[in-house]
Coordinates of C-alpha atoms in Angstrom, one line a residue:
Chain G
M8 CA 79.9 335.5 61.6
M9 CA 79.8 337.6 58.6
R10 CA 83.4 337.0 57.9
S11 CA 82.8 333.4 57.8
R12 CA 80.3 333.9 55.4
T13 CA 82.5 336.0 53.2
V14 CA 85.0 333.2 53.2
T15 CA 82.3 330.4 52.3
F16 CA 80.9 332.5 49.5
I17 CA 84.6 332.8 48.2
I18 CA 85.2 329.2 47.8
C19 CA 81.8 328.2 46.6
F20 CA 82.0 330.5 43.7
L21 CA 85.6 329.9 42.8
M22 CA 84.7 326.1 43.0
W23 CA 81.6 326.8 40.8
M24 CA 84.0 328.7 38.0
L25 CA 86.3 326.5 38.0
L26 CA 84.0 323.4 37.6
S27 CA 81.8 325.5 35.0
F28 CA 84.9 326.9 33.6
R29 CA 83.2 329.0 31.3
L30 CA 83.0 333.0 31.6
D31 CA 79.6 334.3 30.1
W32 CA 77.1 335.8 32.2
Q33 CA 74.8 332.8 32.8
H34 CA 77.1 330.9 34.4
L35 CA 78.6 333.7 36.8
A36 CA 74.9 334.4 37.7
V37 CA 73.9 330.9 38.6
G38 CA 77.1 330.5 40.2
L39 CA 76.5 334.0 42.3
I40 CA 73.3 332.9 43.5
V41 CA 74.2 329.4 44.4
A42 CA 77.0 330.5 46.3
L43 CA 75.0 333.1 47.8
L44 CA 72.6 330.7 48.8
A45 CA 75.2 328.3 50.3
A46 CA 77.0 331.0 52.0
L47 CA 73.8 332.2 53.8
A48 CA 72.8 328.8 54.8
M49 CA 76.0 327.2 55.7
G50 CA 78.5 329.9 56.4
E51 CA 78.3 329.9 60.0
M52 CA 79.8 326.4 60.3
F53 CA 82.3 326.6 57.8
T54 CA 85.3 328.3 59.6
D55 CA 85.7 329.2 63.5
S56 CA 88.2 332.4 62.6
A57 CA 88.0 333.7 59.2
F58 CA 91.3 335.8 59.8
K59 CA 93.3 332.7 59.3
W60 CA 92.1 332.7 55.7
F61 CA 94.1 335.8 54.8
E62 CA 97.5 334.9 56.4
P63 CA 99.6 334.5 53.4
K64 CA 102.3 332.5 55.8
R65 CA 99.8 329.5 56.3
Y66 CA 99.6 329.1 52.5
L67 CA 103.3 328.7 52.1
W68 CA 103.1 325.9 54.6
F69 CA 100.0 324.6 52.9
F70 CA 102.4 323.9 50.0
V71 CA 105.0 322.4 52.1
Y72 CA 102.4 320.1 53.7
I73 CA 101.0 319.1 49.8
F74 CA 104.7 318.2 49.0
V75 CA 105.2 315.9 52.0
F76 CA 101.9 314.5 51.9
T77 CA 102.5 313.3 48.3
W78 CA 105.5 311.9 49.1
E79 CA 104.5 309.9 51.9
C80 CA 101.4 309.0 50.0
F81 CA 103.4 307.6 47.2
K82 CA 105.7 305.5 49.7
A83 CA 102.5 304.2 51.5
N84 CA 101.4 302.8 48.0
I85 CA 104.8 300.7 47.7
D86 CA 104.5 299.8 51.2
V87 CA 100.7 298.2 50.8
A88 CA 101.7 297.1 47.4
F89 CA 104.8 295.1 48.8
R90 CA 102.8 293.6 51.5
V91 CA 99.6 292.5 49.5
L92 CA 101.8 291.0 46.6
S93 CA 104.4 289.1 49.0
P94 CA 103.0 285.3 49.6
D95 CA 103.7 285.1 53.3
L96 CA 101.6 288.6 53.9
P97 CA 104.0 290.3 56.3
I98 CA 101.4 291.7 58.6
N99 CA 101.7 292.8 62.3
P100 CA 98.4 294.8 62.9
G101 CA 97.0 296.2 66.0
I102 CA 95.3 299.1 67.4
V103 CA 97.2 301.8 69.0
K104 CA 96.8 305.1 71.0
V105 CA 98.9 308.1 69.7
K106 CA 98.9 311.7 71.7
T107 CA 98.6 315.0 69.6
I108 CA 99.2 318.5 70.6
L109 CA 96.8 319.6 67.9
K110 CA 93.5 321.2 69.2
T111 CA 91.3 322.9 66.3
E112 CA 88.9 320.7 64.7
T113 CA 90.2 321.2 61.4
A114 CA 93.6 320.5 62.1
L115 CA 92.6 317.4 63.7
T116 CA 90.7 316.4 60.6
F117 CA 93.6 317.0 58.5
L118 CA 95.9 315.1 60.6
A119 CA 93.3 312.1 60.6
N120 CA 93.4 311.8 56.7
F121 CA 97.0 312.3 56.9
I122 CA 97.3 309.4 59.1
T123 CA 95.3 307.4 56.9
L124 CA 97.3 308.2 53.8
T125 CA 100.7 307.4 55.0
P126 CA 102.3 304.3 55.6
G127 CA 101.0 301.4 57.3
T128 CA 98.5 303.4 59.7
L129 CA 94.5 304.0 59.3
S130 CA 93.1 306.4 62.2
V131 CA 89.9 304.7 64.1
D132 CA 88.8 307.2 66.2
I133 CA 89.5 310.3 67.8
D134 CA 89.4 311.6 71.8
R135 CA 89.4 315.6 71.0
G136 CA 89.1 316.1 74.7
E137 CA 92.4 314.2 75.7
G138 CA 94.0 314.8 72.2
E139 CA 94.3 311.2 71.5
L140 CA 94.0 309.2 68.3
Y141 CA 93.4 305.7 68.0
I142 CA 95.2 303.9 64.9
H143 CA 95.4 300.7 63.5
W144 CA 98.7 300.2 62.4
I145 CA 99.6 297.0 59.8
N146 CA 102.9 296.5 61.4
V147 CA 102.9 297.5 65.2
R148 CA 106.5 298.4 65.9
T149 CA 105.8 299.7 69.5
Q150 CA 102.8 299.6 71.6
D151 CA 104.2 302.6 73.8
V152 CA 102.0 306.1 73.7
E153 CA 104.8 308.1 73.4
E154 CA 107.1 306.2 71.2
A155 CA 104.1 305.6 68.9
S156 CA 103.2 309.2 68.8
R157 CA 107.0 310.0 67.7
I158 CA 106.7 307.5 65.1
I159 CA 103.5 308.7 63.7
V160 CA 102.2 312.0 64.0
A161 CA 105.5 314.1 65.2
K162 CA 106.7 315.0 61.9
F163 CA 103.2 316.2 60.5
E164 CA 102.1 317.8 63.5
R165 CA 104.5 320.7 63.1
I166 CA 103.6 321.8 59.8
L167 CA 99.8 321.3 60.4
K168 CA 100.3 323.1 63.5
E169 CA 101.8 326.4 61.3
V170 CA 98.9 325.6 58.9
F171 CA 95.8 325.5 61.1
E172 CA 96.4 327.0 64.3
Chain H
M20 CA 105.4 313.7 24.5
N21 CA 102.5 315.0 26.7
E22 CA 100.7 311.8 25.5
I23 CA 103.4 309.3 26.6
I24 CA 103.3 311.0 30.4
S25 CA 99.7 311.0 30.8
L26 CA 99.5 307.4 29.5
L27 CA 102.3 306.5 31.8
F28 CA 100.3 307.9 34.7
I29 CA 97.1 306.4 33.8
V30 CA 98.9 303.1 33.9
I31 CA 100.2 303.6 37.1
G32 CA 97.3 304.5 38.4
A33 CA 95.4 301.3 37.0
M34 CA 98.4 299.5 38.6
F35 CA 97.6 300.7 41.8
D36 CA 93.9 300.2 41.6
L37 CA 94.4 296.5 41.0
F38 CA 96.9 296.2 44.3
G39 CA 94.0 297.6 46.5
C40 CA 91.8 295.2 44.7
V41 CA 94.0 292.3 45.5
G42 CA 94.6 293.5 48.9
L43 CA 90.8 293.6 49.6
V44 CA 90.6 289.7 48.8
R45 CA 93.9 289.0 50.6
M46 CA 93.8 290.8 53.7
P47 CA 92.6 288.9 56.6
D48 CA 90.1 291.3 58.6
I49 CA 88.0 294.5 58.0
Y50 CA 90.6 296.9 59.4
N51 CA 93.6 295.3 57.4
R52 CA 91.8 295.4 54.0
L53 CA 90.4 299.3 54.6
Q54 CA 94.4 299.9 54.8
A55 CA 94.8 298.2 51.5
S56 CA 92.2 299.4 49.8
T57 CA 92.1 303.0 51.1
K58 CA 95.5 304.0 50.3
C59 CA 95.9 302.3 47.1
V60 CA 92.7 302.9 45.6
T61 CA 92.8 306.7 46.5
L62 CA 96.5 307.1 44.6
G63 CA 95.4 304.9 41.8
T64 CA 92.6 307.1 40.9
C65 CA 94.3 310.5 41.7
S66 CA 96.9 309.4 39.3
I67 CA 94.6 308.4 36.7
L68 CA 93.0 311.5 37.0
F69 CA 96.1 313.3 36.8
G70 CA 97.2 311.9 33.7
V71 CA 94.1 313.0 32.2
F72 CA 94.8 316.6 33.6
I73 CA 98.3 316.3 32.0
K74 CA 96.5 314.9 28.6
Y75 CA 93.9 317.9 28.2
G76 CA 96.0 320.8 30.4
F77 CA 94.1 324.0 31.7
T78 CA 90.7 323.1 29.7
A79 CA 87.1 322.0 31.3
A80 CA 87.9 318.7 31.5
G81 CA 91.7 319.1 32.8
V82 CA 90.3 321.4 35.8
K83 CA 87.8 318.9 36.3
A84 CA 90.0 315.9 37.0
L85 CA 92.1 318.4 39.3
L86 CA 89.4 319.3 41.2
C87 CA 88.1 315.5 41.6
I88 CA 91.8 314.8 43.1
I89 CA 91.3 317.2 45.8
F90 CA 87.6 316.0 46.6
L91 CA 89.0 312.4 46.5
L92 CA 91.7 313.6 49.0
L93 CA 89.4 315.0 51.3
T94 CA 86.7 312.3 51.3
A95 CA 88.4 309.1 51.2
P96 CA 90.3 308.6 54.3
V97 CA 87.1 310.1 56.0
T98 CA 85.1 307.2 54.7
A99 CA 87.6 304.8 55.8
H100 CA 87.7 306.4 59.0
A101 CA 83.8 306.0 59.6
L102 CA 83.9 302.6 58.3
A103 CA 86.7 301.4 60.4
R104 CA 85.0 303.5 63.4
G105 CA 81.7 302.2 62.8
A106 CA 83.1 298.1 62.5
H107 CA 84.8 298.4 65.8
K108 CA 81.5 299.9 67.5
S109 CA 79.6 297.4 66.3
G110 CA 81.9 294.6 67.7
V111 CA 83.6 293.3 64.9
K112 CA 87.0 291.6 66.2
L113 CA 90.4 292.1 64.8
W114 CA 92.5 289.3 63.3
E115 CA 93.3 286.8 65.8
K116 CA 97.1 287.3 65.1
S117 CA 96.7 291.0 65.8
V118 CA 99.3 292.3 68.4
C119 CA 97.1 294.7 70.8
D120 CA 94.1 296.7 70.7
K121 CA 94.3 299.7 72.6
Y122 CA 90.8 301.2 71.7
S123 CA 88.6 298.4 73.1
E124 CA 90.4 298.9 76.6
T125 CA 88.8 302.1 76.9
G126 CA 85.8 300.7 76.9
S127 CA 84.2 303.0 74.6

């Protein structure tokens, strides 16, 4: 579990440096101590395989993820703004079930976050054992599990699989 | 020039925040309200923070704004998720014109 702690320490310390944004010994010392304490207390829970943090390929895919994410997020906002502002409120809501191939906790968390911030969908619950997500859809186009999975999750699954699994 | 771009981002952000609030008032049930408020308010606030970053660049204030964007993007959807799940578990019904509710069929 030493590696997981090391990763936690590095991230905490970097975050501290960015937040304080001053390079004198007092800030450095406080940052070191606090990051060390945080790493000792919480490090074990942070990541289940620390090796993933040292593969550059994952960071490349993470960049792709950020671009796709920003674009989808922007589309989502236009979509919602349009629905909110039109006088007859064109919504057709419901909760649908979709299947996902992702397994690890981090990947599922990011998938759920992604779904919430993309057009018209909001994740309500995850069944991790079955790999199923329950999603509130503002404009239900299909109630079929396979079809809904293809529309909602398929295009992000591939990217997230490369990044987190 | 930087000033204009940053102001543009801030104005767009404030506009989306406003849309989110309008959605909060107009939508019929909690789930649809969450949809409107989460998406619009997240991007709106991120846009305002990004405007601040463009204005101040890589200084203490600018970098803090960037970090806030990251934290906001990580936490806002989780809040929405928790609220939606909690509402459903405690028996808040969907809007009567909703099409389907696969979640209540599982019996959980």
